[in-house]
GROMACS .gro file of C-alpha atoms in nm:
model
  356
    1MET     CA    1 -10.215  -7.174   5.344
    2ARG     CA    2 -10.145  -6.823   5.230
    3ALA     CA    3 -10.312  -6.878   4.891
    4LEU     CA    4 -10.610  -7.039   5.063
    5ALA     CA    5 -10.645  -6.743   5.297
    6GLU     CA    6 -10.637  -6.502   5.003
    7HIS     CA    7 -10.914  -6.700   4.826
    8ILE     CA    8 -11.126  -6.697   5.138
    9LEU     CA    9 -11.085  -6.327   5.197
   10ARG     CA   10 -11.154  -6.258   4.829
   11GLY     CA   11 -11.479  -6.455   4.859
   12VAL     CA   12 -11.579  -6.260   5.170
   13VAL     CA   13 -11.519  -5.930   4.989
   14ILE     CA   14 -11.718  -6.044   4.685
   15ALA     CA   15 -12.005  -6.158   4.909
   16ALA     CA   16 -12.003  -5.826   5.097
   17LEU     CA   17 -12.006  -5.631   4.770
   18THR     CA   18 -12.294  -5.845   4.645
   19VAL     CA   19 -12.494  -5.777   4.958
   20LEU     CA   20 -12.425  -5.404   4.932
   21LEU     CA   21 -12.523  -5.403   4.564
   22TRP     CA   22 -12.846  -5.590   4.641
   23GLN     CA   23 -12.932  -5.346   4.920
   24SER     CA   24 -12.858  -5.050   4.693
   25LEU     CA   25 -13.080  -5.185   4.416
   26ARG     CA   26 -13.357  -5.270   4.667
   27SER     CA   27 -13.354  -4.918   4.818
   28GLU     CA   28 -13.384  -4.766   4.468
   29SER     CA   29 -13.675  -4.989   4.368
   30LYS     CA   30 -13.863  -4.939   4.696
   31PRO     CA   31 -13.803  -4.608   4.870
   32ALA     CA   32 -13.779  -4.597   5.244
   33ALA     CA   33 -14.104  -4.549   5.427
   34ARG     CA   34 -14.182  -4.188   5.495
   35VAL     CA   35 -14.391  -4.056   5.784
   36VAL     CA   36 -14.558  -3.727   5.699
   37ALA     CA   37 -14.708  -3.511   5.975
   38ALA     CA   38 -14.909  -3.235   5.815
   39HIS     CA   39 -15.198  -3.004   5.889
   40GLY     CA   40 -15.453  -3.145   5.649
   41VAL     CA   41 -15.325  -3.281   5.320
   42ALA     CA   42 -15.125  -2.989   5.188
   43SER     CA   43 -14.847  -3.217   5.058
   44LEU     CA   44 -15.062  -3.428   4.827
   45SER     CA   45 -14.933  -3.265   4.510
   46GLU     CA   46 -14.571  -3.296   4.631
   47TRP     CA   47 -14.608  -3.669   4.697
   48SER     CA   48 -14.772  -3.717   4.358
   49ARG     CA   49 -14.484  -3.544   4.173
   50MET     CA   50 -14.216  -3.773   4.318
   51PRO     CA   51 -14.044  -3.996   4.056
   52MET     CA   52 -14.113  -4.296   4.280
   53PRO     CA   53 -14.406  -4.299   4.523
   54PRO     CA   54 -14.316  -4.306   4.894
   55GLY     CA   55 -14.322  -4.649   5.048
   56ARG     CA   56 -14.524  -4.531   5.348
   57ILE     CA   57 -14.732  -4.219   5.406
   58ASN     CA   58 -14.866  -4.146   5.753
   59VAL     CA   59 -15.074  -3.830   5.757
   60ARG     CA   60 -15.156  -3.656   6.083
   61LEU     CA   61 -15.494  -3.489   6.051
   62ASP     CA   62 -15.653  -3.219   6.262
   63SER     CA   63 -15.962  -3.192   6.039
   64VAL     CA   64 -16.165  -3.425   5.822
   65PRO     CA   65 -16.030  -3.417   5.464
   66LEU     CA   66 -16.260  -3.327   5.177
   67PRO     CA   67 -16.391  -3.604   4.948
   68LEU     CA   68 -16.142  -3.493   4.679
   69HIS     CA   69 -15.849  -3.535   4.921
   70ARG     CA   70 -15.976  -3.872   5.041
   71ASP     CA   71 -15.991  -3.992   4.679
   72TRP     CA   72 -15.639  -3.857   4.625
   73LEU     CA   73 -15.508  -4.055   4.923
   74ARG     CA   74 -15.675  -4.368   4.787
   75ALA     CA   75 -15.501  -4.309   4.453
   76LEU     CA   76 -15.162  -4.282   4.626
   77ASP     CA   77 -15.237  -4.603   4.812
   78ALA     CA   78 -15.314  -4.773   4.479
   79THR     CA   79 -14.973  -4.676   4.340
   80GLY     CA   80 -14.795  -4.877   4.611
   81SER     CA   81 -14.766  -4.631   4.900
   82LYS     CA   82 -14.898  -4.764   5.229
   83VAL     CA   83 -15.124  -4.481   5.346
   84SER     CA   84 -15.236  -4.441   5.708
   85TRP     CA   85 -15.356  -4.151   5.917
   86SER     CA   86 -15.369  -4.045   6.279
   87GLY     CA   87 -15.543  -3.769   6.470
   88ASN     CA   88 -15.810  -3.712   6.733
   89LEU     CA   89 -16.107  -3.616   6.516
   90PRO     CA   90 -16.451  -3.598   6.680
   91GLY     CA   91 -16.717  -3.802   6.505
   92VAL     CA   92 -17.023  -3.609   6.389
   93MET     CA   93 -17.333  -3.699   6.189
   94ILE     CA   94 -17.641  -3.499   6.091
   95THR     CA   95 -17.981  -3.589   5.951
   96ALA     CA   96 -18.266  -3.360   5.850
   97GLN     CA   97 -18.632  -3.448   5.803
   98PRO     CA   98 -18.939  -3.234   5.737
   99VAL     CA   99 -19.152  -3.162   6.042
  100ALA     CA  100 -19.492  -3.326   6.026
  101SER     CA  101 -19.676  -3.004   6.103
  102PRO     CA  102 -19.888  -2.754   5.908
  103GLY     CA  103 -19.624  -2.495   5.986
  104GLY     CA  104 -19.360  -2.699   5.805
  105GLY     CA  105 -18.993  -2.666   5.887
  106VAL     CA  106 -18.707  -2.910   5.923
  107ARG     CA  107 -18.603  -3.114   6.227
  108ALA     CA  108 -18.224  -3.159   6.241
  109ARG     CA  109 -18.067  -3.425   6.462
  110VAL     CA  110 -17.694  -3.427   6.525
  111ALA     CA  111 -17.484  -3.708   6.672
  112ALA     CA  112 -17.172  -3.569   6.840
  113PRO     CA  113 -16.955  -3.626   7.150
  114ALA     CA  114 -17.131  -3.532   7.473
  115GLY     CA  115 -17.054  -3.179   7.588
  116SER     CA  116 -16.921  -3.062   7.252
  117GLN     CA  117 -17.032  -2.739   7.086
  118VAL     CA  118 -17.212  -2.807   6.757
  119VAL     CA  119 -17.234  -2.527   6.502
  120VAL     CA  120 -17.530  -2.587   6.271
  121GLY     CA  121 -17.537  -2.399   5.942
  122ASP     CA  122 -17.722  -2.390   5.613
  123ASP     CA  123 -17.642  -2.269   5.263
  124VAL     CA  124 -17.660  -1.906   5.386
  125GLY     CA  125 -17.453  -1.922   5.705
  126VAL     CA  126 -17.458  -2.020   6.070
  127VAL     CA  127 -17.804  -2.109   6.204
  128ASP     CA  128 -17.731  -2.181   6.570
  129THR     CA  129 -17.481  -2.325   6.816
  130VAL     CA  130 -17.602  -2.601   7.047
  131ARG     CA  131 -17.438  -2.819   7.310
  132ALA     CA  132 -17.452  -3.193   7.256
  133GLU     CA  133 -17.608  -3.378   7.549
  134ASN     CA  134 -17.569  -3.754   7.585
  135ALA     CA  135 -17.544  -3.866   7.221
  136GLY     CA  136 -17.615  -3.539   7.041
  137ALA     CA  137 -17.859  -3.254   6.990
  138GLN     CA  138 -18.177  -3.164   6.806
  139LEU     CA  139 -18.324  -2.841   6.676
  140VAL     CA  140 -18.618  -2.741   6.459
  141LEU     CA  141 -18.582  -2.485   6.181
  142ALA     CA  142 -18.880  -2.289   6.052
  143SER     CA  143 -18.728  -2.264   5.704
  144LYS     CA  144 -18.635  -2.541   5.461
  145PRO     CA  145 -18.269  -2.500   5.362
  146ARG     CA  146 -18.120  -2.676   5.062
  147GLU     CA  147 -17.831  -2.806   5.274
  148LEU     CA  148 -17.750  -2.840   5.643
  149SER     CA  149 -17.411  -2.885   5.804
  150ALA     CA  150 -17.287  -2.961   6.155
  151ASP     CA  151 -16.936  -2.862   6.267
  152VAL     CA  152 -16.770  -3.001   6.579
  153SER     CA  153 -16.414  -2.877   6.621
  154ASN     CA  154 -16.270  -2.950   6.275
  155SER     CA  155 -16.515  -3.224   6.180
  156ARG     CA  156 -16.804  -3.148   5.948
  157ALA     CA  157 -17.109  -3.346   5.842
  158ILE     CA  158 -17.344  -3.236   5.562
  159THR     CA  159 -17.693  -3.350   5.468
  160VAL     CA  160 -17.967  -3.251   5.226
  161PRO     CA  161 -18.323  -3.245   5.367
  162ARG     CA  162 -18.558  -3.473   5.179
  163ASP     CA  163 -18.881  -3.357   5.020
  164SER     CA  164 -19.170  -3.244   5.236
  165LEU     CA  165 -19.429  -3.501   5.337
  166ARG     CA  166 -19.803  -3.517   5.284
  167LEU     CA  167 -20.011  -3.437   5.591
  168GLY     CA  168 -20.352  -3.586   5.659
  169ARG     CA  169 -20.609  -3.488   5.916
  170VAL     CA  170 -20.597  -3.553   6.291
  171LEU     CA  171 -20.871  -3.746   6.466
  172VAL     CA  172 -20.940  -3.662   6.833
  173ILE     CA  173 -21.156  -3.903   7.036
  174GLY     CA  174 -21.266  -3.825   7.391
  175ASN     CA  175 -21.547  -3.750   7.632
  176ALA     CA  176 -21.708  -3.407   7.637
  177GLY     CA  177 -21.503  -3.188   7.868
  178TRP     CA  178 -21.229  -2.932   7.897
  179GLU     CA  179 -20.955  -3.169   7.783
  180SER     CA  180 -21.120  -3.260   7.453
  181LYS     CA  181 -21.223  -2.899   7.391
  182PHE     CA  182 -20.876  -2.753   7.438
  183VAL     CA  183 -20.681  -3.030   7.266
  184ILE     CA  184 -20.893  -2.974   6.955
  185ALA     CA  185 -20.851  -2.596   6.991
  186ALA     CA  186 -20.474  -2.623   7.028
  187LEU     CA  187 -20.436  -2.836   6.715
  188GLU     CA  188 -20.669  -2.622   6.505
  189GLU     CA  189 -20.493  -2.304   6.616
  190ASP     CA  190 -20.169  -2.452   6.488
  191GLY     CA  191 -20.321  -2.528   6.148
  192TRP     CA  192 -20.415  -2.896   6.179
  193LYS     CA  193 -20.735  -3.013   6.011
  194VAL     CA  194 -20.918  -3.190   6.294
  195ASP     CA  195 -21.197  -3.445   6.294
  196ALA     CA  196 -21.346  -3.530   6.633
  197PHE     CA  197 -21.564  -3.784   6.805
  198ILE     CA  198 -21.694  -3.650   7.137
  199ARG     CA  199 -21.905  -3.862   7.368
  200VAL     CA  200 -22.154  -3.643   7.552
  201ALA     CA  201 -22.347  -3.920   7.729
  202PRO     CA  202 -22.420  -4.290   7.677
  203ASP     CA  203 -22.549  -4.327   7.321
  204VAL     CA  204 -22.517  -3.950   7.271
  205ASP     CA  205 -22.224  -3.851   7.052
  206VAL     CA  206 -22.114  -3.539   6.870
  207THR     CA  207 -21.890  -3.570   6.566
  208GLN     CA  208 -21.685  -3.322   6.369
  209GLY     CA  209 -21.614  -3.456   6.023
  210SER     CA  210 -21.654  -3.823   5.927
  211ILE     CA  211 -21.483  -4.108   6.114
  212ALA     CA  212 -21.644  -4.396   5.927
  213SER     CA  213 -21.297  -4.509   5.817
  214ILE     CA  214 -20.987  -4.464   6.033
  215ASP     CA  215 -20.701  -4.523   5.788
  216THR     CA  216 -20.380  -4.360   5.671
  217SER     CA  217 -20.537  -4.233   5.347
  218ARG     CA  218 -20.731  -3.978   5.554
  219TYR     CA  219 -20.552  -3.938   5.889
  220SER     CA  220 -20.194  -3.874   5.988
  221ALA     CA  221 -20.258  -3.923   6.359
  222VAL     CA  222 -20.522  -4.019   6.615
  223VAL     CA  223 -20.535  -3.865   6.964
  224ALA     CA  224 -20.698  -4.105   7.214
  225LEU     CA  225 -20.793  -3.911   7.526
  226ASP     CA  226 -21.004  -4.145   7.741
  227GLY     CA  227 -21.251  -4.432   7.752
  228ALA     CA  228 -21.448  -4.292   7.458
  229VAL     CA  229 -21.197  -4.467   7.229
  230SER     CA  230 -21.315  -4.811   7.341
  231PRO     CA  231 -21.548  -4.877   7.043
  232TYR     CA  232 -21.271  -4.772   6.804
  233ALA     CA  233 -20.973  -4.942   6.973
  234ALA     CA  234 -20.936  -5.226   6.721
  235ARG     CA  235 -20.945  -4.982   6.429
  236ILE     CA  236 -20.693  -4.753   6.599
  237VAL     CA  237 -20.453  -5.044   6.655
  238GLU     CA  238 -20.482  -5.145   6.290
  239PHE     CA  239 -20.435  -4.781   6.188
  240ALA     CA  240 -20.104  -4.770   6.378
  241ARG     CA  241 -19.986  -5.100   6.231
  242SER     CA  242 -20.055  -4.963   5.883
  243GLY     CA  243 -19.828  -4.662   5.936
  244GLY     CA  244 -20.039  -4.414   6.132
  245GLY     CA  245 -19.945  -4.230   6.449
  246VAL     CA  246 -20.131  -4.249   6.779
  247VAL     CA  247 -20.106  -4.031   7.093
  248ILE     CA  248 -20.245  -4.205   7.402
  249SER     CA  249 -20.345  -4.023   7.720
  250PRO     CA  250 -20.343  -4.204   8.059
  251ALA     CA  251 -20.717  -4.284   8.064
  252ALA     CA  252 -20.706  -4.434   7.715
  253ALA     CA  253 -20.386  -4.628   7.789
  254SER     CA  254 -20.559  -4.802   8.081
  255LEU     CA  255 -20.801  -4.977   7.842
  256ASP     CA  256 -20.711  -5.341   7.772
  257ALA     CA  257 -20.805  -5.296   7.407
  258MET     CA  258 -20.527  -5.034   7.372
  259SER     CA  259 -20.257  -5.258   7.522
  260PRO     CA  260 -20.098  -5.339   7.180
  261LEU     CA  261 -20.003  -4.972   7.152
  262ARG     CA  262 -19.883  -4.907   7.508
  263SER     CA  263 -19.519  -4.843   7.590
  264GLY     CA  264 -19.575  -4.955   7.948
  265SER     CA  265 -19.822  -4.973   8.231
  266PRO     CA  266 -20.004  -4.643   8.300
  267GLY     CA  267 -19.970  -4.523   8.656
  268ARG     CA  268 -20.247  -4.369   8.863
  269PRO     CA  269 -20.240  -3.989   8.817
  270SER     CA  270 -20.169  -3.786   9.130
  271SER     CA  271 -20.475  -3.565   9.101
  272GLU     CA  272 -20.445  -3.206   9.209
  273SER     CA  273 -20.784  -3.111   9.066
  274GLY     CA  274 -20.925  -3.030   9.409
  275VAL     CA  275 -20.667  -2.761   9.466
  276ILE     CA  276 -20.752  -2.416   9.338
  277GLN     CA  277 -20.424  -2.282   9.205
  278ALA     CA  278 -20.345  -1.917   9.157
  279SER     CA  279 -20.324  -1.787   8.802
  280GLY     CA  280 -19.981  -1.842   8.655
  281SER     CA  281 -19.889  -2.128   8.890
  282VAL     CA  282 -19.997  -2.417   8.664
  283SER     CA  283 -19.731  -2.558   8.435
  284LEU     CA  284 -19.641  -2.889   8.277
  285ALA     CA  285 -19.444  -2.974   8.589
  286THR     CA  286 -19.747  -2.933   8.817
  287LEU     CA  287 -20.009  -3.117   8.611
  288PRO     CA  288 -20.162  -3.441   8.746
  289PHE     CA  289 -19.921  -3.712   8.646
  290GLY     CA  290 -19.910  -4.091   8.640
  291PRO     CA  291 -19.569  -4.243   8.564
  292ILE     CA  292 -19.531  -4.498   8.285
  293THR     CA  293 -19.386  -4.814   8.441
  294GLN     CA  294 -19.280  -5.160   8.327
  295LEU     CA  295 -19.165  -5.034   7.989
  296ARG     CA  296 -19.157  -5.277   7.702
  297SER     CA  297 -18.821  -5.374   7.562
  298ASP     CA  298 -18.877  -5.171   7.243
  299ALA     CA  299 -19.012  -4.861   7.418
  300VAL     CA  300 -18.804  -4.541   7.413
  301PRO     CA  301 -18.845  -4.293   7.703
  302LEU     CA  302 -18.869  -3.941   7.560
  303GLU     CA  303 -18.929  -3.735   7.875
  304ARG     CA  304 -18.892  -3.785   8.248
  305ARG     CA  305 -19.045  -3.610   8.547
  306SER     CA  306 -18.792  -3.651   8.825
  307SER     CA  307 -18.689  -4.014   8.777
  308ALA     CA  308 -19.025  -4.135   8.641
  309VAL     CA  309 -19.100  -4.175   8.271
  310ALA     CA  310 -19.352  -3.910   8.159
  311ILE     CA  311 -19.359  -3.971   7.781
  312SER     CA  312 -19.256  -4.284   7.597
  313ALA     CA  313 -19.287  -4.405   7.238
  314ARG     CA  314 -19.250  -4.723   7.039
  315ARG     CA  315 -19.289  -4.845   6.686
  316VAL     CA  316 -19.590  -5.058   6.605
  317LEU     CA  317 -19.502  -5.229   6.277
  318ALA     CA  318 -19.508  -4.938   6.027
  319GLY     CA  319 -19.654  -4.680   6.267
  320ARG     CA  320 -19.572  -4.506   6.593
  321ALA     CA  321 -19.751  -4.488   6.925
  322LEU     CA  322 -19.671  -4.226   7.189
  323GLN     CA  323 -19.795  -4.268   7.547
  324ILE     CA  324 -19.808  -3.973   7.787
  325GLY     CA  325 -19.841  -3.973   8.164
  326TYR     CA  326 -19.979  -3.618   8.197
  327ASP     CA  327 -20.349  -3.577   8.271
  328GLU     CA  328 -20.588  -3.279   8.257
  329THR     CA  329 -20.356  -3.069   8.045
  330TRP     CA  330 -20.636  -2.813   8.004
  331ARG     CA  331 -20.543  -2.681   8.350
  332TRP     CA  332 -20.210  -2.568   8.206
  333ARG     CA  333 -20.384  -2.367   7.933
  334MET     CA  334 -20.645  -2.220   8.167
  335GLY     CA  335 -20.440  -2.159   8.479
  336GLY     CA  336 -20.090  -2.096   8.348
  337GLY     CA  337 -19.898  -1.777   8.294
  338ALA     CA  338 -19.899  -1.530   8.008
  339ASN     CA  339 -19.749  -1.783   7.767
  340ALA     CA  340 -19.959  -2.080   7.879
  341LEU     CA  341 -20.185  -2.079   7.572
  342ARG     CA  342 -19.888  -2.074   7.336
  343ASP     CA  343 -19.696  -2.337   7.533
  344HIS     CA  344 -19.997  -2.570   7.559
  345ARG     CA  345 -20.056  -2.539   7.185
  346SER     CA  346 -19.690  -2.597   7.102
  347TRP     CA  347 -19.672  -2.900   7.333
  348TRP     CA  348 -19.973  -3.074   7.184
  349THR     CA  349 -19.878  -3.007   6.823
  350GLY     CA  350 -19.529  -3.134   6.903
  351LEU     CA  351 -19.672  -3.461   7.032
  352VAL     CA  352 -19.879  -3.508   6.718
  353SER     CA  353 -19.588  -3.408   6.492
  354SER     CA  354 -19.364  -3.671   6.651
  355VAL     CA  355 -19.595  -3.954   6.538
  356ALA     CA  356 -19.773  -3.813   6.232
   0.00000   0.00000   0.00000
């Protein structure tokens, strides 16, 4: 019994030593997982110089690592280290496109958390700081930088504006009156080359330029002001489907022939034309207005007046159509304040730029 007990105890000792040896060899071949909490990736070179790569690397980030550092982390992961990261980094994205306007410039759109401060910069320095509302922010730059960046906290997004686009002419169609006169004036003052079809009376028309062919080889946009567009409605719809842009005023949107381009049903404008307003009291907020209702599923509201949709847009195959609810915008230019002429011009050229 004594000899048997000695053999059993000897076997237990040998088994324990074997287990210990196996654990020792296993720990040497595969190092224990290591959790690294660092500001950025300052320890990359240290981890790379280790004789054996760490089994687990968990990096705590307070800023987005550079592409070089991201590639470095991928390389460590390929050597056998399980790489993960943690940190509350705000997501940010930026895109930049040339403004479809004779004045040129770049329109930058930034996606960022609502309420965050977005610092927009170019290759020279900081351009502006804007607050993100809803899903982001937008700003227009008069210059054309080689590179644009958006910084939110410690997150940065970078983009390169694409080449400038080719601008065609703008065609304005409407009845003879103050609205046609001042829409054409506003666009020409901003540098647009404008062709026009103005109906003076039944079978009496005045044209500026040639409108024999309404296509994208000649025009970037068509402005449809009222019922004078009726004879050209089919060509305008085809123009939009081919990649052109169309701006539709309330009177033109009410035509059945323009329904393929509408974002929704045009409301009846609340006319204030009978009221003589003092100089400086007319603004965009006081213009006659008919809300756009029953929006189509693909329509995007761009502006609201109170809770009603004032401007809406939608894609029409390759083109864009923008429907407005404001009527008699000439009253803004004629009866507004000191900056009314500039604001009216800027508003109309902005509408055309958004679809051109």
